[in-house]
Each structure stands twice: as C-alpha cells, then as structure tokens.
PDB file of C-alpha atoms and ligand atoms in Angstrom:
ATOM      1  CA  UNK A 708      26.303  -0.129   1.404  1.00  0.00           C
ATOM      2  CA  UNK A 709      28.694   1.269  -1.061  1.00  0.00           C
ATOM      3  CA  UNK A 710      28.653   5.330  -1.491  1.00  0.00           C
ATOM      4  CA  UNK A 711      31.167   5.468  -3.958  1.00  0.00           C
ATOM      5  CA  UNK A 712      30.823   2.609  -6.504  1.00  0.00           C
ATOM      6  CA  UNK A 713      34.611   1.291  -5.683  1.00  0.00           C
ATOM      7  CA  UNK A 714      35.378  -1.714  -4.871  1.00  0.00           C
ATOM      8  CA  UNK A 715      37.979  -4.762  -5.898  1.00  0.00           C
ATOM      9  CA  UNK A 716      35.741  -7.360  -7.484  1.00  0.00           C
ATOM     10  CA  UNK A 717      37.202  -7.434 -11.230  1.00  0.00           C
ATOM     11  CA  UNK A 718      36.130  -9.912 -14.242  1.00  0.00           C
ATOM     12  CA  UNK A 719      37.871 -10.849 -16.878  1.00  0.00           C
ATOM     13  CA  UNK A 720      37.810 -13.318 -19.682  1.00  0.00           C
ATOM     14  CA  UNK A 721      40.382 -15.239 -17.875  1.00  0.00           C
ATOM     15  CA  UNK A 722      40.779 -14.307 -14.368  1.00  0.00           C
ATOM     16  CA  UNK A 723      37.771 -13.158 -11.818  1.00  0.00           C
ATOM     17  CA  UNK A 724      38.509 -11.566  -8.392  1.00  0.00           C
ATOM     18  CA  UNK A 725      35.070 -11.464  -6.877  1.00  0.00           C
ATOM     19  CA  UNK A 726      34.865  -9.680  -3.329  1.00  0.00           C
ATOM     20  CA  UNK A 727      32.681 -10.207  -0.242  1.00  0.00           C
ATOM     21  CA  UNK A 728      30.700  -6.499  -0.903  1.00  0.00           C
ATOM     22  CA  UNK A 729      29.554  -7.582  -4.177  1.00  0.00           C
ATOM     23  CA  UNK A 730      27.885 -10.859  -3.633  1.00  0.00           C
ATOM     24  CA  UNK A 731      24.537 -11.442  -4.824  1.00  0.00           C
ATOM     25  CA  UNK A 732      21.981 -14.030  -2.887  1.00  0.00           C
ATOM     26  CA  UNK A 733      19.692 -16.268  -4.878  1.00  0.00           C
ATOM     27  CA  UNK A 734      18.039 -19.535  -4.591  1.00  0.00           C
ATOM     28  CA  UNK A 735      19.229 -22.754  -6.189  1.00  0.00           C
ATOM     29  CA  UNK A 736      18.246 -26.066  -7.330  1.00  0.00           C
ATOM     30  CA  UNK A 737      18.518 -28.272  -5.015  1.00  0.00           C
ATOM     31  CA  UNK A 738      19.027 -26.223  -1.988  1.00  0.00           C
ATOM     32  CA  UNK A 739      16.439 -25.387   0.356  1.00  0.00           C
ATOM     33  CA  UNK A 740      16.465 -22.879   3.144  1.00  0.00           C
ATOM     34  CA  UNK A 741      19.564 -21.903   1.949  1.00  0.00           C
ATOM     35  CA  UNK A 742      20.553 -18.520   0.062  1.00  0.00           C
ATOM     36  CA  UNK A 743      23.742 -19.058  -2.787  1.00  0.00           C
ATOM     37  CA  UNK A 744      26.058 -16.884  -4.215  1.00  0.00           C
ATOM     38  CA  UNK A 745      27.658 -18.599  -7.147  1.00  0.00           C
ATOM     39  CA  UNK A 746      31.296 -16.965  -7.168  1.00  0.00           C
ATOM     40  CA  UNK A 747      32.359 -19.167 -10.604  1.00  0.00           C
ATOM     41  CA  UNK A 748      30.114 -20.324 -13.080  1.00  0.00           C
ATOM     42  CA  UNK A 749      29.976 -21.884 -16.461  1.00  0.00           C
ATOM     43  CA  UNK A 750      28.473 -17.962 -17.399  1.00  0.00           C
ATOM     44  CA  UNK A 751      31.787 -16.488 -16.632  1.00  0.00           C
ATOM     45  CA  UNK A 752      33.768 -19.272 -19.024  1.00  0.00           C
ATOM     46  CA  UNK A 753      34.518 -22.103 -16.246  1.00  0.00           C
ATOM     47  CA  UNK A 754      33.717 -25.772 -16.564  1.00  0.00           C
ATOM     48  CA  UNK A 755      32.440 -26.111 -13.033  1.00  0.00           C
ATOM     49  CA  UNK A 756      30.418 -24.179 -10.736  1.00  0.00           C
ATOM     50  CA  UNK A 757      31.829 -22.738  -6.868  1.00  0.00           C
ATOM     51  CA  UNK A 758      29.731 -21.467  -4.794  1.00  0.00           C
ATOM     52  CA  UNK A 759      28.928 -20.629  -1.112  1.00  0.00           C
ATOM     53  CA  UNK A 760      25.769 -22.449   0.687  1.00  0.00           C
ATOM     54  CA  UNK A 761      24.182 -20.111   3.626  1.00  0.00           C
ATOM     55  CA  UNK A 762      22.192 -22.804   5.201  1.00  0.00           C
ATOM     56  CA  UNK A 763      19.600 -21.795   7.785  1.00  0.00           C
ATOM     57  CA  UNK A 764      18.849 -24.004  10.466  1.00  0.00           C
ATOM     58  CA  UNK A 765      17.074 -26.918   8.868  1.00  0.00           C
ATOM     59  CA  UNK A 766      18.238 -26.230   5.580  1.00  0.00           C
ATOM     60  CA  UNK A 767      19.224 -28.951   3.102  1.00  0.00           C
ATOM     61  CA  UNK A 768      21.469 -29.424  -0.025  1.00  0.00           C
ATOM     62  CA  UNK A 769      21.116 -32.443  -2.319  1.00  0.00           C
ATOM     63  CA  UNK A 770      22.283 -33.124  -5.923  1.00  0.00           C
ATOM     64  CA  UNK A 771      19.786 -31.981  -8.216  1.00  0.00           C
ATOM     65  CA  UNK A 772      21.841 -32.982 -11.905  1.00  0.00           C
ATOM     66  CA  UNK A 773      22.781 -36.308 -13.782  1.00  0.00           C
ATOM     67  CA  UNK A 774      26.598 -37.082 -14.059  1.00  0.00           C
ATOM     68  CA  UNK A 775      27.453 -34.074 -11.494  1.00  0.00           C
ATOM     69  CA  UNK A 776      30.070 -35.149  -8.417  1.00  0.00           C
ATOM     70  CA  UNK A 777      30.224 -32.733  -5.913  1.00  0.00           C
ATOM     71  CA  UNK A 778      33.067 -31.031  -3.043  1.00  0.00           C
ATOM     72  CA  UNK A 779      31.457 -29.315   0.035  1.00  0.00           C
ATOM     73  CA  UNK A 780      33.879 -27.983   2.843  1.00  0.00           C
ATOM     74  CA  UNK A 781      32.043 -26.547   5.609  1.00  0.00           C
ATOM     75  CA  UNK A 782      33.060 -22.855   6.519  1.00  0.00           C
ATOM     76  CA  UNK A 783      30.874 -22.401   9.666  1.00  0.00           C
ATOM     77  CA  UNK A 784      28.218 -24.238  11.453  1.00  0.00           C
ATOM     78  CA  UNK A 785      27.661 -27.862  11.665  1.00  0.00           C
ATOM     79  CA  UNK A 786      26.131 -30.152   8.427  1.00  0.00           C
ATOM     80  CA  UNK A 787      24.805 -33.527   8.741  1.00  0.00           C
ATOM     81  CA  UNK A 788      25.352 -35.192   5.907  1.00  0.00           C
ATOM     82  CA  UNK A 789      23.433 -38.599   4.515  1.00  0.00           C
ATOM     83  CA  UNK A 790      24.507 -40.854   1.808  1.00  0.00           C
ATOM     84  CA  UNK A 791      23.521 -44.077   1.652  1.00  0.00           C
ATOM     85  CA  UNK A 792      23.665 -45.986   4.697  1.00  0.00           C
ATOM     86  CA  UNK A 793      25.846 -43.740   5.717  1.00  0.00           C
ATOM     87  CA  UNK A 794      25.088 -40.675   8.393  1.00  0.00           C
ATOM     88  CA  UNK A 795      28.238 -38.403   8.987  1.00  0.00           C
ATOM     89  CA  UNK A 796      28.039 -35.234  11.350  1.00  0.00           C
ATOM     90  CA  UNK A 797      30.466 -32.330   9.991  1.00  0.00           C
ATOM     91  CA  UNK A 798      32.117 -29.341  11.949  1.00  0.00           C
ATOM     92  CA  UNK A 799      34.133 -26.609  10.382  1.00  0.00           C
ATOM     93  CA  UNK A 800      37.053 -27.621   7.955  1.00  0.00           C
ATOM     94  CA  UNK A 801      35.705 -30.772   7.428  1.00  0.00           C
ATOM     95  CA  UNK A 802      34.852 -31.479   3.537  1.00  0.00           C
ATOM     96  CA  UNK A 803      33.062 -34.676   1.810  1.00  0.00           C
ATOM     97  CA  UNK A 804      33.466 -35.810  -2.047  1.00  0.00           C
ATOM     98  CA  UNK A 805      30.059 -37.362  -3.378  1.00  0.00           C
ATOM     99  CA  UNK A 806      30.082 -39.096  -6.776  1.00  0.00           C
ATOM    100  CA  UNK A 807      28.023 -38.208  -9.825  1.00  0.00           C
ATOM    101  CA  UNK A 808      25.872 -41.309  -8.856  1.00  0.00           C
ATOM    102  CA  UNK A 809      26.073 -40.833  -4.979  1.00  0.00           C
ATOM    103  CA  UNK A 810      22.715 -39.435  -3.787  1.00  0.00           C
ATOM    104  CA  UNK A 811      23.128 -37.560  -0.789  1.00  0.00           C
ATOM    105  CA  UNK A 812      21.797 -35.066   1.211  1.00  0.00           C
ATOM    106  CA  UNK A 813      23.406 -31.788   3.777  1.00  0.00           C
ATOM    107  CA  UNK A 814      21.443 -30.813   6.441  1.00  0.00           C
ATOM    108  CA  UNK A 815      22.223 -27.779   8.644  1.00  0.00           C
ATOM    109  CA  UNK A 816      21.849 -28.698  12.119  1.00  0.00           C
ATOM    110  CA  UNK A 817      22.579 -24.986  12.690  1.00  0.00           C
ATOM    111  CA  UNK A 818      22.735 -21.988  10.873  1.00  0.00           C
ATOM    112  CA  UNK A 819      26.432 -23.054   8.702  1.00  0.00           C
ATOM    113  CA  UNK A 820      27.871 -21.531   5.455  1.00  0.00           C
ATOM    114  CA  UNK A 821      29.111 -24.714   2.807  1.00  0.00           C
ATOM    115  CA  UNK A 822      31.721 -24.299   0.058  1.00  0.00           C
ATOM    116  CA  UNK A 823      30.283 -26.427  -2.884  1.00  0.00           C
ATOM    117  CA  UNK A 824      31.901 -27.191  -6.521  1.00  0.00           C
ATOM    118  CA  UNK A 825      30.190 -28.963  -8.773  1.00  0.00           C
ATOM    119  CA  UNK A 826      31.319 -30.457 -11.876  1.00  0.00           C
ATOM    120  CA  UNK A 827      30.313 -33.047 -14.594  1.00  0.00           C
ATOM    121  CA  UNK A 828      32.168 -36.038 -14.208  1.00  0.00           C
ATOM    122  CA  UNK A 829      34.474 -37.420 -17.212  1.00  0.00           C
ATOM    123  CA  UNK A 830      34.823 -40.810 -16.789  1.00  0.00           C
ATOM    124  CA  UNK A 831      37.967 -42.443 -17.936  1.00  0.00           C
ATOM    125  CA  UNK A 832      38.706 -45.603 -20.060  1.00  0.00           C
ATOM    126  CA  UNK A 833      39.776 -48.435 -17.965  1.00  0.00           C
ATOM    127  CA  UNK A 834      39.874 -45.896 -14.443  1.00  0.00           C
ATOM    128  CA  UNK A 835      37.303 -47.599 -11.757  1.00  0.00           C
ATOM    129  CA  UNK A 836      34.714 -44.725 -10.369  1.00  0.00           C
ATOM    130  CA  UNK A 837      35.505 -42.626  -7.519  1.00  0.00           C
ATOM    131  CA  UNK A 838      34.482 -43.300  -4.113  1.00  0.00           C
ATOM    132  CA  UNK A 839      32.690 -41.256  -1.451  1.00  0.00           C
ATOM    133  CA  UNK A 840      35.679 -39.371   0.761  1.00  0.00           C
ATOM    134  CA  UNK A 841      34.900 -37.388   4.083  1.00  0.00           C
ATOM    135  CA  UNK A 842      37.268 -35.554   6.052  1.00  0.00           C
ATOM    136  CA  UNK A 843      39.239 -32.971   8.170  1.00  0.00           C
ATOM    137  CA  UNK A 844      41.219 -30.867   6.387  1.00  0.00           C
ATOM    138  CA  UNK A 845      43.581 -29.757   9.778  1.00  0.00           C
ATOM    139  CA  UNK A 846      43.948 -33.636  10.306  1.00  0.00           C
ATOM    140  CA  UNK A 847      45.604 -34.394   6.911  1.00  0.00           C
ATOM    141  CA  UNK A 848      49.566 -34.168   6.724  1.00  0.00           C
ATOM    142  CA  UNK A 849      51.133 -31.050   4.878  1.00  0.00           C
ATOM    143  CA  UNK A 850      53.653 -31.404   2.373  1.00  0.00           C
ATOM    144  CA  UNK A 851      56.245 -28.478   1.758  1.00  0.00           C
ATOM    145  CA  UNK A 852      55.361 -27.193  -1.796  1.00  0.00           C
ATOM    146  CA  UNK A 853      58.775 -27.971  -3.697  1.00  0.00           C
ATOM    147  CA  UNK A 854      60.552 -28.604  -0.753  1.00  0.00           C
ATOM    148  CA  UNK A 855      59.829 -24.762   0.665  1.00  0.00           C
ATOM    149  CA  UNK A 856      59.121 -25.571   4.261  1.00  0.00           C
ATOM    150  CA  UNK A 857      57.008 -22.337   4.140  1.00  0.00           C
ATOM    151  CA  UNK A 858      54.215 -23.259   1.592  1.00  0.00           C
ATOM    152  CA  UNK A 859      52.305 -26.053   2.777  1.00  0.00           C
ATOM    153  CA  UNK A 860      49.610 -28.032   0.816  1.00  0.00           C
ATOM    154  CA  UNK A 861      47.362 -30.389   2.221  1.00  0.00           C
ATOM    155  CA  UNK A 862      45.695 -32.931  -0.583  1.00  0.00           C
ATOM    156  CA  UNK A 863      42.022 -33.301  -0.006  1.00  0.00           C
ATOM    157  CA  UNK A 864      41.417 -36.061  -2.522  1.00  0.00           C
ATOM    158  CA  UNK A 865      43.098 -38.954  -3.425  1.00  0.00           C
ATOM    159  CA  UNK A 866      45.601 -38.825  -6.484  1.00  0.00           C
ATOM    160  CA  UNK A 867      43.929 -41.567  -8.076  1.00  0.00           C
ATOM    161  CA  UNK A 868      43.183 -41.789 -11.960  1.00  0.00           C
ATOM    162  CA  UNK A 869      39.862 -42.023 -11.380  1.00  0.00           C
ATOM    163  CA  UNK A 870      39.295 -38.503  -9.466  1.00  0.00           C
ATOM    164  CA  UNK A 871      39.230 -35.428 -12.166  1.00  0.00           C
ATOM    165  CA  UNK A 872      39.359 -33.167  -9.594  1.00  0.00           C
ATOM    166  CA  UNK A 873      42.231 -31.873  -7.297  1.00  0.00           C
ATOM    167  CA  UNK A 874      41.026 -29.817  -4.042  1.00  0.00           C
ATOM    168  CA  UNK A 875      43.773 -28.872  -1.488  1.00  0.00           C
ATOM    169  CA  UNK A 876      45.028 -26.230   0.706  1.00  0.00           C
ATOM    170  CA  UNK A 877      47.919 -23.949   0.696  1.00  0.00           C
ATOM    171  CA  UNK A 878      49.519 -22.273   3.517  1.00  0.00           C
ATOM    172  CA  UNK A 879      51.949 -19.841   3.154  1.00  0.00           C
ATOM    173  CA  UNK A 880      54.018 -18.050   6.255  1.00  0.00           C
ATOM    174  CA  UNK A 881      54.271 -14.073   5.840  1.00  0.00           C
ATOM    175  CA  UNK A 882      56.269 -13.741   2.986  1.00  0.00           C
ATOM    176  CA  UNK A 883      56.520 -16.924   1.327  1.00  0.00           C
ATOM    177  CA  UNK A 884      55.194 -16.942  -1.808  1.00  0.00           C
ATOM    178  CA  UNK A 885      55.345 -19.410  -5.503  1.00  0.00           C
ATOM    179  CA  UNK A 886      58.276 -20.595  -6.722  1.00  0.00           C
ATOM    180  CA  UNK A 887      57.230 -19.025 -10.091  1.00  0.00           C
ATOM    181  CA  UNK A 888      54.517 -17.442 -12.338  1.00  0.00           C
ATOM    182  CA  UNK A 889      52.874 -20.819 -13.136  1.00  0.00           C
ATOM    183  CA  UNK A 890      50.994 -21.279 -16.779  1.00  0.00           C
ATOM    184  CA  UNK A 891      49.246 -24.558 -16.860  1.00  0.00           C
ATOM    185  CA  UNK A 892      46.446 -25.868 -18.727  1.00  0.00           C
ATOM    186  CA  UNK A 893      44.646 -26.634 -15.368  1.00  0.00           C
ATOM    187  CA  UNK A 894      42.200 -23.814 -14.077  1.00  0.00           C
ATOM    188  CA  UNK A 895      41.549 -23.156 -10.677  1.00  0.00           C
ATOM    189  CA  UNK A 896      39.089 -22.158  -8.308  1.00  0.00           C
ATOM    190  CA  UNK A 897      40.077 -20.412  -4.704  1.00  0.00           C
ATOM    191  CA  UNK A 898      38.508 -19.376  -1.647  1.00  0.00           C
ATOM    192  CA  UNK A 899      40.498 -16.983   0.720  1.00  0.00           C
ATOM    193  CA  UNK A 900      40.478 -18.745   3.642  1.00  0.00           C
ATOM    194  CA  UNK A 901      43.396 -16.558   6.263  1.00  0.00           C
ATOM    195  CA  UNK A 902      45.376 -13.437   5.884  1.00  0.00           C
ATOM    196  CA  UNK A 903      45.952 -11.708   2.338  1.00  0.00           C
ATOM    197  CA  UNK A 904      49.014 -10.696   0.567  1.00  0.00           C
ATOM    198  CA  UNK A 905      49.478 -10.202  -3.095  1.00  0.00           C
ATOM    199  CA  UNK A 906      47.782 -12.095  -6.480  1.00  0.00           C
ATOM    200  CA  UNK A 907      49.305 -11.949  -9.589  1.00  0.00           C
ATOM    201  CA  UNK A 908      46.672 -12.697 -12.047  1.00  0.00           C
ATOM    202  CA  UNK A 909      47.224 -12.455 -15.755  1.00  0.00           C
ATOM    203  CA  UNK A 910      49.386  -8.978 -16.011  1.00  0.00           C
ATOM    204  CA  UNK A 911      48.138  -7.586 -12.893  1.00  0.00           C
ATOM    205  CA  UNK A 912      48.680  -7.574  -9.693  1.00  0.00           C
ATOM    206  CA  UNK A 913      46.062  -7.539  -6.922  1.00  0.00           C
ATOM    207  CA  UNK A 914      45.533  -7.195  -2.847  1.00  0.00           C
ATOM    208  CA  UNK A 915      43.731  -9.771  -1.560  1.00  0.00           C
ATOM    209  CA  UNK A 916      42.330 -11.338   1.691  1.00  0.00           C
ATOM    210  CA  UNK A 917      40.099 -13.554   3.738  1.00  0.00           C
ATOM    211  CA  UNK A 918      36.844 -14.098   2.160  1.00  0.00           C
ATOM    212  CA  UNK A 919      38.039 -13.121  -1.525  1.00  0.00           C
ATOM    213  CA  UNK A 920      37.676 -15.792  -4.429  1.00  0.00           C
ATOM    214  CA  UNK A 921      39.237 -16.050  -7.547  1.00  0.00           C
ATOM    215  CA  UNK A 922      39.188 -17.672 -11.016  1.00  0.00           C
ATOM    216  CA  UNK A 923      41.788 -18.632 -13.274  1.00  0.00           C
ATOM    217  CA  UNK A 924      40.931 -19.868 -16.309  1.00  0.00           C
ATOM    218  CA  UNK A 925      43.310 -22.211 -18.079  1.00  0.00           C
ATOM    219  CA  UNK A 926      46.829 -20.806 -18.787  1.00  0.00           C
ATOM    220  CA  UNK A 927      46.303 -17.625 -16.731  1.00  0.00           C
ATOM    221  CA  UNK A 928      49.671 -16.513 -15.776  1.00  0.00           C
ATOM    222  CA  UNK A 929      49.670 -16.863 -11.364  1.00  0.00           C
ATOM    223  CA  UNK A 930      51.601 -16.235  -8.688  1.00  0.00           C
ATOM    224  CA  UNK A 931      50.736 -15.608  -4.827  1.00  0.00           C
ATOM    225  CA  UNK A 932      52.900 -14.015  -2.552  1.00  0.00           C
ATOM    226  CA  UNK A 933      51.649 -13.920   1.390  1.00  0.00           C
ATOM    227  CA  UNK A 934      52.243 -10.612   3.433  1.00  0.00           C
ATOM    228  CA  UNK A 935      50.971  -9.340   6.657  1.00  0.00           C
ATOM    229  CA  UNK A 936      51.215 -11.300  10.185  1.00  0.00           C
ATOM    230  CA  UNK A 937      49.839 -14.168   9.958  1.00  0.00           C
ATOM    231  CA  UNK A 938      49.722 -17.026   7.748  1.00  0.00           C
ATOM    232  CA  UNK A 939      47.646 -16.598   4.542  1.00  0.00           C
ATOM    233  CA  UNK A 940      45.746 -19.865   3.482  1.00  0.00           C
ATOM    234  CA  UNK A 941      43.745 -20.547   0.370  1.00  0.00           C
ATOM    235  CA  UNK A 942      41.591 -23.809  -0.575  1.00  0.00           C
ATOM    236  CA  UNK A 943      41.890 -24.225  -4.220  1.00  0.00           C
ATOM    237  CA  UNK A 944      40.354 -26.334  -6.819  1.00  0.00           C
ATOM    238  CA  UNK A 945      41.934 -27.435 -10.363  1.00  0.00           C
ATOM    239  CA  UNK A 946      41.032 -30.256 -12.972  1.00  0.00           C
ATOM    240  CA  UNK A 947      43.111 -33.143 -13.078  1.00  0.00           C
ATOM    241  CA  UNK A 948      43.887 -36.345 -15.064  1.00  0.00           C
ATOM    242  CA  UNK A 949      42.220 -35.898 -17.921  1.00  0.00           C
ATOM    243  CA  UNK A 950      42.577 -34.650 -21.937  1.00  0.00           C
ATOM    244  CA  UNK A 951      40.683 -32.271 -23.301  1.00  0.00           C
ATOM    245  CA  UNK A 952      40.290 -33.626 -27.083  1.00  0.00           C
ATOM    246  CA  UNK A 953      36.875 -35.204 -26.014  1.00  0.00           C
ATOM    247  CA  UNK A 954      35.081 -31.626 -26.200  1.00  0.00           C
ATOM    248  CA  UNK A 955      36.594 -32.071 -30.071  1.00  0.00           C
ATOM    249  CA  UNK A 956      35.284 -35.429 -30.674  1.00  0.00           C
TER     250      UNK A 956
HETATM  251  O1  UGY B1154      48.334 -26.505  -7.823  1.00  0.00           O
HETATM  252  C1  UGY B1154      48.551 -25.419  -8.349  1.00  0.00           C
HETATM  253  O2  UGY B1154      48.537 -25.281  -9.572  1.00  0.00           O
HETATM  254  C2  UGY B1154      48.820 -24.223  -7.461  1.00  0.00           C
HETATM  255  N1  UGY B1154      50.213 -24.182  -7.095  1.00  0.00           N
HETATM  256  N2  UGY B1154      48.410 -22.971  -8.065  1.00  0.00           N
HETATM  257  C3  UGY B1154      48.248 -21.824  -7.369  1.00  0.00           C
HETATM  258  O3  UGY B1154      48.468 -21.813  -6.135  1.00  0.00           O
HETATM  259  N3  UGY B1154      47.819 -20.737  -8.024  1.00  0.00           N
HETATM  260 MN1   MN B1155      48.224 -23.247 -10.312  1.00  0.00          MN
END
C-alpha cells in the first residue's frame, strides 16, 4: 500500500528500473494457474519478453508461440518440467533452455515463482539448432570477470554459434564493482537476485537490491558497483551472435 506515491520504479526509453511495489499481476498465454508480471516487454522497446511465473500448486507453463525458445530459472518452489521423452524435476537455482521447436511443459509441484524470457529465435546460416540444456546454476564453475577475483560470472548456456542468447550470473563481493561504464550494442535483462549496491544506468545513478529488475536497451551506458555486507548477485540476460541488418532486409 503506498501513501505517498514514491517509489523507485523509473522508465525510460532506454533503461527501466522496475521495483517489487509496483508489479502488476495478470494472466498469460500459456500459463495456467499461474499469475505474471511481465517486468520487460516488447511495449517498453525490448526484443524479448522477462517475466516472473507465480505458479500455484498444479499450475503449468507451456510455449504458446511459433519460433519462440525459452529460459526459465526457478526462484522458489519446485517445477517439473516435460519435454519430450524427457521428465526433469527442478529445485531452486536450477534453469532449463527449450528451443523454438521444443514443446514442453512446467508444472508446479508446489506453490514456486519461475523467471521466464522469451524470445524469437534467429536462426543462423550454416549454425546447427540449439539443443535442450537443464541445469544448476551453484553447480557451474565461476570465472573471475577480467581476471578480478571479486566479480564472478557463471555461463548458463553454451557459447555456441547457434545459441542467440547469453544468460549468466554475476557475483560481486562488497565493493567490487565493473571494470568500466560498458556501451555495447547488446541489451540486457537482470533480475536482482542478493544484496544491492549502486546502478549506473544511462546518466544516472540508482540504489538497488534483491528483487529489483532492470532493462538496458542497446548502448545504454552501465556500470554496477556492489555495497553493503554481503555479496550482491544478479542473473542477466543479453543477445548474442548475431547481426542486426536482417530487421533492414
Ligand atoms: O555481459 C555483460 O555485458 C555484463 N558485464 N553487463 C553488465 O553486468 N551490465
Ligand atoms: Mn553489459
């Protein structure tokens, strides 16, 4: 309940800080028993969609587009998840790629809260197709961003030509922070996942924490720097190995 109208959500035509007191529940294709709040959208200026599943009990999530692959990393609960012959049974931090033409369907198995991007696939001359990929994010092997010991990414998906999307980790110690204000064509897409500390988005600057997403669209001027006492971790998305020119063609 908010009695004075403040809060830190903020859009802009190429950033977005969206904040936990200022999401909106609604039903979505696809989804049943499930309420979404779609943090990132095509609306806002984005070429893929991130949202948050709240599964009930019961509740199921299956692909309801042509040519859409999908991420889902599971924030809380446990998800079944079907596809194919396959059956796999996932706990929290554990995340599955499915292919634009890999049906497949989530079901809760208890009340659980998915992250889910979706995005049109580009296939790629000569590039096979991407395969299905389940996992656990704590299980995969850091590397030190740079060489900085105290930034630490963790590659979801394989760095393959045929993947055009790049979802990782990044965990930062209290006070580490990004080599520099990066400016890259790439956009991004980032769920708060520990701590807080400090975003530098565009030309401003903003507090942020657990919970919080943001959106950079491409060439947004970044930078992250972690404070408090613990470490601050963020799951981000960005587009990868691909051109552009075929949205001129
Ligand atoms: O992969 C990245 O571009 C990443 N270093 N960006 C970011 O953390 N804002
Ligand atoms: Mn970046």
């Amino acid at each position: 309940m908010s009695l004075t109208g403040a809060t830190r959500t903020k859009v802009l035509p190429n950033h977005a800080l969206l904040t936990p007191d200022t999401f909106v529940r609604a039903s979505l294709p696809g989804w049943t028993n499930a309420a979404c709040v779609v943090h990132i959208s095509p609306e806002m200026g984005a070429w893929f969609k991130l949202y948050t599943a709240e599964m009930s009990q019961g509740g199921t999530g299956e692909m309801a587009l042509m040519s859409v692959q999908r991420f889902a990393y599971v924030l809380q609960g446990e998800v079944g998840l079907e596809v194919g012959a396959q059956q796999h049974l996932l706990q929290p931090d554990d995340y599955a790629y499915l292919p634009s033409d890999a049906p497949h369907r989530f079901t809760a198995k208890s009340a659980a809260r998915l992250l889910v991007i979706d995005k049109p696939y580009q296939p790629l001359i000569g590039a096979d197709l991407p395969h299905v990929v389940v996992g656990s994010e704590p299980r995969l092997i850091p590397t030190a961003l740079m060489g900085d010991e105290a930034l630490q990414v963790r590659q979801m998906l394989p760095d393959k030509p045929s993947f055009d999307m790049a979802v990782n980790t990044m965990a930062y110690v209290p006070g580490a922070h990004l080599p520099f204000v990066e400016t890259h064509v790439m956009e991004h897409g980032l769920l708060m996942l520990e701590g807080g500390g400090i975003y530098r988005l565009a030309d401003q600057w903003y507090p942020v924490q657990a919970g919080d997403v943001i959106w950079m669209a491409s060439y947004c001027p970044q930078w992250f720097g972690a404070l408090g006492k613990t470490q601050a971790k963020y799951l981000i998305y960005k587009d990868v190995n691909r051109h552009s020119l075929e949205v001129l063609l």
